[in-house]
Each structure stands twice: as C-alpha cells, then as structure tokens.
mmCIF file of C-alpha atoms in Angstrom:
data_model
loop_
_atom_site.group_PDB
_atom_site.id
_atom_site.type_symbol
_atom_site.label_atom_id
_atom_site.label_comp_id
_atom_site.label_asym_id
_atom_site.label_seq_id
_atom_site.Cartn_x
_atom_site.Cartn_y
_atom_site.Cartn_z
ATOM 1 C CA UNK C 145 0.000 0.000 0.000
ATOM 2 C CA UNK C 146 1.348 3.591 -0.292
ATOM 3 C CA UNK C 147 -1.177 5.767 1.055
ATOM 4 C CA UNK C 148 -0.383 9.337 0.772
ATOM 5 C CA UNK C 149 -1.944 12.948 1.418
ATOM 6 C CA UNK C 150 -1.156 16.455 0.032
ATOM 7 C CA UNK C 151 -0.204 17.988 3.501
ATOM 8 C CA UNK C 152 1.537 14.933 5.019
ATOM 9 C CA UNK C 153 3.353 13.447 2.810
ATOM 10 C CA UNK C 154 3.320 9.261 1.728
ATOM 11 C CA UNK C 155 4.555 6.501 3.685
ATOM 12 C CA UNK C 156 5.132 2.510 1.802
ATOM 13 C CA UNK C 157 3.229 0.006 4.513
ATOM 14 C CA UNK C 158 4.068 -3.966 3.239
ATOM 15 C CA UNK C 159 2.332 -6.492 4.789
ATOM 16 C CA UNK C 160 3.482 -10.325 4.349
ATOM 17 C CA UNK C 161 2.053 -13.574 5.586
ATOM 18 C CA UNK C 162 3.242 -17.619 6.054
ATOM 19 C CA UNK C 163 0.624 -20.019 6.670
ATOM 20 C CA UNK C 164 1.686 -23.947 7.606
ATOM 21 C CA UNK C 165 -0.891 -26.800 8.056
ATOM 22 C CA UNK C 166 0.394 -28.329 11.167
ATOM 23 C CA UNK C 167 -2.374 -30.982 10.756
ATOM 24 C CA UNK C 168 -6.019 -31.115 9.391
ATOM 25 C CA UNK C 169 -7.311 -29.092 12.402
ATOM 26 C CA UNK C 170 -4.158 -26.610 13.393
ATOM 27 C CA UNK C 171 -2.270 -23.988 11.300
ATOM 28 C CA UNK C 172 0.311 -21.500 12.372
ATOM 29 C CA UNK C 173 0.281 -18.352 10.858
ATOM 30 C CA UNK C 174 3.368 -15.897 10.742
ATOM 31 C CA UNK C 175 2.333 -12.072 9.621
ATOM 32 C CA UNK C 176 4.278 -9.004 9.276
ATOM 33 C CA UNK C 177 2.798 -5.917 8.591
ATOM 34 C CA UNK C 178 3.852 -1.844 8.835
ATOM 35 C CA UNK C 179 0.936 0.846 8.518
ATOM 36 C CA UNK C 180 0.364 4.452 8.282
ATOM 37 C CA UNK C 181 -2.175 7.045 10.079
ATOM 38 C CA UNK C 182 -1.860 10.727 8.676
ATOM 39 C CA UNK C 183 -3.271 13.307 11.047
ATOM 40 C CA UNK C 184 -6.609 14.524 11.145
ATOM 41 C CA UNK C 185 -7.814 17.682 10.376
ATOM 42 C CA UNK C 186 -8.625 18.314 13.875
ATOM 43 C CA UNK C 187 -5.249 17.436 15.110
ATOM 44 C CA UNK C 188 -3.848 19.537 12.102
ATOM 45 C CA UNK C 189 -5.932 22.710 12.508
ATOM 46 C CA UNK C 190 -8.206 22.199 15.545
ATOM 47 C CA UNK C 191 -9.235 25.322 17.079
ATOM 48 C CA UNK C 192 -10.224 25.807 21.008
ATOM 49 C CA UNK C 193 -13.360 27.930 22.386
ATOM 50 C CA UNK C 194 -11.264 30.465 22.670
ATOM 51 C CA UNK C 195 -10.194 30.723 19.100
ATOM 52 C CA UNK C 196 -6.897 29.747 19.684
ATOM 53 C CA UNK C 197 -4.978 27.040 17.942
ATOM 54 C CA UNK C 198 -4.713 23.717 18.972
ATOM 55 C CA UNK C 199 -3.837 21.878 15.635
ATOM 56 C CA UNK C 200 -0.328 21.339 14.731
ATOM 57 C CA UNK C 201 0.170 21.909 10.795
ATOM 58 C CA UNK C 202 3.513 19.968 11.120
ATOM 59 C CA UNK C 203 2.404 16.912 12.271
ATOM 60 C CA UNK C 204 3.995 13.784 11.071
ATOM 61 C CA UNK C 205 2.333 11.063 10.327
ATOM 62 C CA UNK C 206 2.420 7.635 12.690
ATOM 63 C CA UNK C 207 3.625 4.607 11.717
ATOM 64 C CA UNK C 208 3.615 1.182 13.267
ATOM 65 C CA UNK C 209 5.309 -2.007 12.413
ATOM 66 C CA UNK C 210 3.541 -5.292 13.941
ATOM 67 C CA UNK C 211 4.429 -9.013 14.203
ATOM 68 C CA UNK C 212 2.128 -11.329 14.832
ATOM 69 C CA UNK C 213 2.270 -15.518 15.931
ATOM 70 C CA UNK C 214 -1.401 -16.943 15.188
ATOM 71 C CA UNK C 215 -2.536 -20.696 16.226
ATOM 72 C CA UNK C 216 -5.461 -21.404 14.852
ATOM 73 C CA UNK C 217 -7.556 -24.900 15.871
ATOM 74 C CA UNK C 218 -11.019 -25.911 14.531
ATOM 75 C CA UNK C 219 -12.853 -29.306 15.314
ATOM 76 C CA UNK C 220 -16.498 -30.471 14.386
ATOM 77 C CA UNK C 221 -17.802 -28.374 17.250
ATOM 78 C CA UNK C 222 -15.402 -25.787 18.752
ATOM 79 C CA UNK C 223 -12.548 -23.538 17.996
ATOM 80 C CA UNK C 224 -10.010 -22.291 19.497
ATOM 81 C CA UNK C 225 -7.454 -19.041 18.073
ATOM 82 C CA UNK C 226 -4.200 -18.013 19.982
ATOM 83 C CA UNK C 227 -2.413 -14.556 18.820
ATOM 84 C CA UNK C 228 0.599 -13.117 19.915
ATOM 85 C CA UNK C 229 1.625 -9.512 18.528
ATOM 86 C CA UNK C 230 4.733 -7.233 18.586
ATOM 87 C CA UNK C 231 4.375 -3.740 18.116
ATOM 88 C CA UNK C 232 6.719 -0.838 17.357
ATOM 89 C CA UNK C 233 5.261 3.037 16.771
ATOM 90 C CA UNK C 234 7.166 5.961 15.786
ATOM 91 C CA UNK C 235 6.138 8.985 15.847
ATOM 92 C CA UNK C 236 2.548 8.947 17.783
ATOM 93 C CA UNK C 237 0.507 11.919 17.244
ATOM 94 C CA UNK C 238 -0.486 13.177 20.900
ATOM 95 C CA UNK C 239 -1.986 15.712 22.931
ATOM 96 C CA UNK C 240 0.304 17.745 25.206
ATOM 97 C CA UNK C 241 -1.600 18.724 28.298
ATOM 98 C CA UNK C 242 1.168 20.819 29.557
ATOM 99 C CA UNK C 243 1.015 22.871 26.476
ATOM 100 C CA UNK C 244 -0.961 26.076 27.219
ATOM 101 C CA UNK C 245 -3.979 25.017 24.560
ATOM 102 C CA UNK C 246 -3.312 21.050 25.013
ATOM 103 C CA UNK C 247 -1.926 21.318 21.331
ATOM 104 C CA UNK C 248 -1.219 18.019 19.208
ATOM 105 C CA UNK C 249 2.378 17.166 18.506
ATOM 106 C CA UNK C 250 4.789 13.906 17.652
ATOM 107 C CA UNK C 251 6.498 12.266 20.361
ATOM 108 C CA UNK C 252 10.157 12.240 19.776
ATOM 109 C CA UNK C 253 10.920 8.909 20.983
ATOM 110 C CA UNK C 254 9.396 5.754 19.653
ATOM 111 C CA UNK C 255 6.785 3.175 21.251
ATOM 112 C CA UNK C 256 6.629 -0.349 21.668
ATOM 113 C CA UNK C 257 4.076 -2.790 23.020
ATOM 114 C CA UNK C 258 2.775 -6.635 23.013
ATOM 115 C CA UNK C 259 0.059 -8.745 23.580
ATOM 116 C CA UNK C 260 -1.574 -12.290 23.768
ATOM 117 C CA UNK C 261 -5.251 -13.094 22.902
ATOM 118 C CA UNK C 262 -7.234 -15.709 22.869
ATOM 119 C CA UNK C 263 -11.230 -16.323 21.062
ATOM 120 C CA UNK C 264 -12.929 -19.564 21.617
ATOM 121 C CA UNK C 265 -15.970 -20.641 19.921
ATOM 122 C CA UNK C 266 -18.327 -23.805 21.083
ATOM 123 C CA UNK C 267 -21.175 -24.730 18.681
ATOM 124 C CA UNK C 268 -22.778 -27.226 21.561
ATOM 125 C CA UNK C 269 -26.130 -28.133 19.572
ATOM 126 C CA UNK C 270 -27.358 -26.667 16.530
ATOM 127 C CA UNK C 271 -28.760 -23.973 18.784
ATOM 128 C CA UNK C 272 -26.594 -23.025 21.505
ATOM 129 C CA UNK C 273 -23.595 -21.258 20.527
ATOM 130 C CA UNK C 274 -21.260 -20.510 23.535
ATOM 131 C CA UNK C 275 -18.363 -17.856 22.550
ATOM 132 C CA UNK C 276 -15.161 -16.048 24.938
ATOM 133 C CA UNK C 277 -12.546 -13.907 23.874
ATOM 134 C CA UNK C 278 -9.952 -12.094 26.041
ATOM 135 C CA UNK C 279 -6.855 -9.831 25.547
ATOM 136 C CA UNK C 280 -3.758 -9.212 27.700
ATOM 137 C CA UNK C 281 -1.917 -5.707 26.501
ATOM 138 C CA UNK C 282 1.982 -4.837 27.893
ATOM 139 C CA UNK C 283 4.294 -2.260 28.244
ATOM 140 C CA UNK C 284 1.276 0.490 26.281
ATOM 141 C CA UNK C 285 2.431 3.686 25.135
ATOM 142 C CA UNK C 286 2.357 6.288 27.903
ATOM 143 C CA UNK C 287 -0.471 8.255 25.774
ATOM 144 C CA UNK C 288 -2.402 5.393 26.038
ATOM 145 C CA UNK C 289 -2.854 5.236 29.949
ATOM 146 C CA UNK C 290 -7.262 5.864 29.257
ATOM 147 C CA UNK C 291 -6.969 2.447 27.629
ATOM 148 C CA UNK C 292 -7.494 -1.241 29.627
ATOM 149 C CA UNK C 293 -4.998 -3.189 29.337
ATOM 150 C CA UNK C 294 -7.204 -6.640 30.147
ATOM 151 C CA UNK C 295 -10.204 -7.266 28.069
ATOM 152 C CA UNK C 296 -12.483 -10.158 28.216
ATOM 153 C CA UNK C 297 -16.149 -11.377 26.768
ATOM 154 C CA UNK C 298 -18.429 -14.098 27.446
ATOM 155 C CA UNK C 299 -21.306 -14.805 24.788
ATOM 156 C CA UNK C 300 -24.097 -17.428 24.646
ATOM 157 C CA UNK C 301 -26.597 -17.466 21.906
ATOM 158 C CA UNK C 302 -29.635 -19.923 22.075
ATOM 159 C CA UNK C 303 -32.008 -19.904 19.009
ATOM 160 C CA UNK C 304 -35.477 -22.132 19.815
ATOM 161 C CA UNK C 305 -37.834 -21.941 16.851
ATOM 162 C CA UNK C 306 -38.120 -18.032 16.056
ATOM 163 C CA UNK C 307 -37.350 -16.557 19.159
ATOM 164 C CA UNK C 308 -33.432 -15.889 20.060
ATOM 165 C CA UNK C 309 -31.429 -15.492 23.123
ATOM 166 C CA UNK C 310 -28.158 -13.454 23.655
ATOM 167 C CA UNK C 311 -26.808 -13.042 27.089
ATOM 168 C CA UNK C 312 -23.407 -11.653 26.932
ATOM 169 C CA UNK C 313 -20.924 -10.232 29.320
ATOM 170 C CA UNK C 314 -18.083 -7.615 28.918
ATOM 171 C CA UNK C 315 -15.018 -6.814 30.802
ATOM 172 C CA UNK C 316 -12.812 -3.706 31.044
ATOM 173 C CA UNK C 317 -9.667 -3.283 33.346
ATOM 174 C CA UNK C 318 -8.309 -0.329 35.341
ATOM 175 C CA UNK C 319 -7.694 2.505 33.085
ATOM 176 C CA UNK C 320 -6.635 5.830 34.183
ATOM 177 C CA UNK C 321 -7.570 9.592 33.812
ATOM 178 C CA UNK C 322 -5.843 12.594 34.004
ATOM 179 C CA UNK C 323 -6.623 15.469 36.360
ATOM 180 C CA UNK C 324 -4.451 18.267 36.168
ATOM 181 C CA UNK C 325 -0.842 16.940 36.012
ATOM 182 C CA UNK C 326 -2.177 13.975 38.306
ATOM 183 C CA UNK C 327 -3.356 10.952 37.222
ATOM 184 C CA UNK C 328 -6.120 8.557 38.686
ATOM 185 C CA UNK C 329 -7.033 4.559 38.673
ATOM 186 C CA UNK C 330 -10.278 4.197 37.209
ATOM 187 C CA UNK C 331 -11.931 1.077 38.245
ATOM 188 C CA UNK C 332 -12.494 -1.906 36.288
ATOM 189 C CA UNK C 333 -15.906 -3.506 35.379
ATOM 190 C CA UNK C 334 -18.229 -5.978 34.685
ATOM 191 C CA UNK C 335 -21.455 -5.326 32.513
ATOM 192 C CA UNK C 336 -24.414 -8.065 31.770
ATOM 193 C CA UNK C 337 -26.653 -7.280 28.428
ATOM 194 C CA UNK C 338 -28.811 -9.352 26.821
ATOM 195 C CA UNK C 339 -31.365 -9.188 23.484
ATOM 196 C CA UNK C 340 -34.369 -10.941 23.256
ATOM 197 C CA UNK C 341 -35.727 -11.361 19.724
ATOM 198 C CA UNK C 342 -38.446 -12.882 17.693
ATOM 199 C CA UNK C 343 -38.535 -13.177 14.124
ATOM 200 C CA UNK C 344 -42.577 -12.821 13.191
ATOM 201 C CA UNK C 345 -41.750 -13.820 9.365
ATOM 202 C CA UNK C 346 -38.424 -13.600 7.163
ATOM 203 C CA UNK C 347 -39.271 -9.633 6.653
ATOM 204 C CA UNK C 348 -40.103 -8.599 10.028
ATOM 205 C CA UNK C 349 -38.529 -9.204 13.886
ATOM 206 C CA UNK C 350 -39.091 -7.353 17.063
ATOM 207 C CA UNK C 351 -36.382 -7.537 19.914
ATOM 208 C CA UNK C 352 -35.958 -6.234 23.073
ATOM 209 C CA UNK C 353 -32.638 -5.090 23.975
ATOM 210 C CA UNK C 354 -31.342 -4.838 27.564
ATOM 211 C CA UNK C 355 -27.941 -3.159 28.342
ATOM 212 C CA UNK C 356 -26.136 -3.164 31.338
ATOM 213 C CA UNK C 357 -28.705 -5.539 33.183
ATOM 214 C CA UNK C 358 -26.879 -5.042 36.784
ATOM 215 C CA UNK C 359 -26.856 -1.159 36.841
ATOM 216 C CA UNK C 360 -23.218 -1.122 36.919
ATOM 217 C CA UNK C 361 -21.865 2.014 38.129
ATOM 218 C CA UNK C 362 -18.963 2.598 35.614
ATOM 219 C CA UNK C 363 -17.127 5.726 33.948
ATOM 220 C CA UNK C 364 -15.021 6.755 30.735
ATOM 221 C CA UNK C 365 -11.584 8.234 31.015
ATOM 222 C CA UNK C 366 -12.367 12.390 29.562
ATOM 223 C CA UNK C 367 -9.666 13.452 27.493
ATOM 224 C CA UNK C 368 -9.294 16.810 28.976
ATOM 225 C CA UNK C 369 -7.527 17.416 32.249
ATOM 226 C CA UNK C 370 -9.943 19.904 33.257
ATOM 227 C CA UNK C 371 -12.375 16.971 34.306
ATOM 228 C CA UNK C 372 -12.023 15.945 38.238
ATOM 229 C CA UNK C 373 -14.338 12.484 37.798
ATOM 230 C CA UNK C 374 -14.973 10.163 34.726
ATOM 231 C CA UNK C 375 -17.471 11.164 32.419
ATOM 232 C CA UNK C 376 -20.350 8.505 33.662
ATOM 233 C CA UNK C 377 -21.644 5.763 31.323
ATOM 234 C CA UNK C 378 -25.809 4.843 30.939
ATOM 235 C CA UNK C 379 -26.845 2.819 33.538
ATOM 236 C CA UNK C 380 -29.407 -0.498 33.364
ATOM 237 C CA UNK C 381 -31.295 0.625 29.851
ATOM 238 C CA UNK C 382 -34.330 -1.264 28.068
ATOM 239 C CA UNK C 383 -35.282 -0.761 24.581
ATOM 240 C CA UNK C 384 -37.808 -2.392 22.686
ATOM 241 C CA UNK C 385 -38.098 -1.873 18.405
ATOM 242 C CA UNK C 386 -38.371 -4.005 15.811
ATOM 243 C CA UNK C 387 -36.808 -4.362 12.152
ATOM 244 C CA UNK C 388 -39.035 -4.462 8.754
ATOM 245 C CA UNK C 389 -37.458 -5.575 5.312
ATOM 246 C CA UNK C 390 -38.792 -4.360 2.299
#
C-alpha cells in the first residue's frame, strides 16, 4: 500500500504472511505488517473555544510495524485461536496537556508494546452457541494510559424456533484519567446485556434489547484534564423496536 496525502506526505506500509498446516485441524500463521495514520484535520488545525490554535500543521504522520504468531484450531464443534503480537510506533501523534492550549504534537521517541489473545468458539447443539474472547496488553504507550490493558467477553446465543437469546458479558480493566498533572485509577468492570428477539416472518422481527442488566456504576476516562471524575456511562437501559425488510 502507499497511502499518501497532500499535507503529510506518503509513507510505503508492506504487509506479508506464512501459513503452515500443522495438521487437518491446526495452522500456524506468521504475519508481518507496517501501517500508516496521517493526522486529522482536527489534530492539524483544531481550534479551542477560545479561538486559539490547537492543531499542529507539522504533524507527522504515525507509523507502526507489527508481528504477529497466530494458532489457529477448529474441530467439528469448537474452535479455538491463539495470537501473539509485537508492536513498534514511531512517531505517535499526541496531545500535550502541559502545552498552554493542550496542542497536538509527535512524540520524539518511539513506542513499543505486546500482547496475547485468545477467542474460543463452542457450537454445543445446533442452537446453543457458547463464545469467549480475552486480551492481555503490555508495556502500552504512555499516551495510552485511558486504555485497559485486560479485556475479556463471554457470549451465549440460544435460538429455539423463532425466538433468540443473547446473554453476553463484557469486561474492562483499570484505566486511568488525568486530572491536572495527576493521574487517577479508574476502576475496572463488569457489565451483563442481553437481546431478546423474535422473528414474526423472514421480513419482520421485534427484539428487546437490555444493556447493562446489573446497573453497573462505571465511567469513561475524559480526554481533557480539566475533568475531576470520569465522564459517567448509561446505567441499566431497556429498549424495545423491531426491524421491517422491504
């Protein structure tokens, strides 16, 4: 690929791939792959309330160069995919909070980081469908401190004539948030949802959707410093609609 852009310049991102059968039901997967992220046009000209200038206009774009292990295992009923990555990042595009209007600007030194995951799929009858996924990240880029570094999912499905059943659980781990030029833990969490549905005819359905089933008390990292608490997330919420085809 060679993406490119008038203001930014262009940037050559190969990607290459070996794949080896290590038996009917296993294959290893070796990839290697560099890519390229050009600013915005906020970060390039964004402007504050204030009308002052927040952009940076000589912004370079990011690049990141990423290695990657894959196992992947299928059987009649269940699956089972393991991926390790390597990751290198040069010049990330950040916001500098000790700047006077928080402008954007290219880190000087480069970033690496790694990380295992795993998905796992169980087709136990033709209709129960029991899924989990989960990801371990290490050693993130300091910019990234809003982001979890443990992620995790738990799905079933269970389809019984025309009515369907998804109960599904998420998970999020301690993040942080900046306030001021201090930063503070932000809890993990746990949230339940679940969808009800029932397909009337192969045109029209009606579902009800329920989100965050256990009122979870849980907040988002703001991006500002200005903010002294997370910015708070929906609690337990019901909604009820349906789909028509034409």
């Amino acid at each position: 690929q060679i993406p490119g852009c008038l203001d930014v310049g262009s940037a050559f991102s190969p990607r290459l791939g070996f794949v080896y059968p290590l038996t009917d039901h296993q294959t290893v997967k070796a990839l290697y792959g560099e890519a390229f992220r050009a600013p915005t046009v906020n970060e390039l000209s964004l402007q504050t309330f204030s009308g002052a200038v927040a952009g940076n206009e000589n912004l370079e774009p990011e690049t990141i160069k990423t290695w990657e292990l894959i196992w992947l295992g299928i059987w009649d009923h269940h699956s089972l995919t393991l991926n390790g990555h390597y990751n290198e990042i040069e010049s990330t595009i950040i916001r500098d909070e000790n700047l006077p209007n928080g402008n954007f600007i290219n880190q000087n030194q480069g970033d690496t980081f790694y990380g295992v995951e795993f998905d796992y799929s169980f087709q136990v009858s033709s209709a129960l469908l029991i899924q989990a996924n989960g990801a371990l990240l290490g050693n993130l880029p300091d910019a990234d401190f809003r982001q979890a570094e443990h992620m995790g999912a738990f799905i079933v499905n269970y389809q019984y004539g025309r009515w369907n059943l998804n109960v599904n659980s998420t998970y999020a781990g301690a993040r942080e948030m900046l306030v001021g030029e201090e930063r503070l833990s932000i809890d993990s969490y746990w949230l339940l949802n679940s969808k009800l549905s029932y397909g009337l005819n192969a045109n029209v359905s009606f579902y009800l959707n329920m989100k965050n089933l256990l009122n979870e008390e849980y907040g988002t990292p703001p991006q500002r410093s200005i903010h002294t608490v997370p910015i708070p997330n929906r609690g337990r919420e019901l909604v009820i609609g349906g789909v028509f085809e034409f």
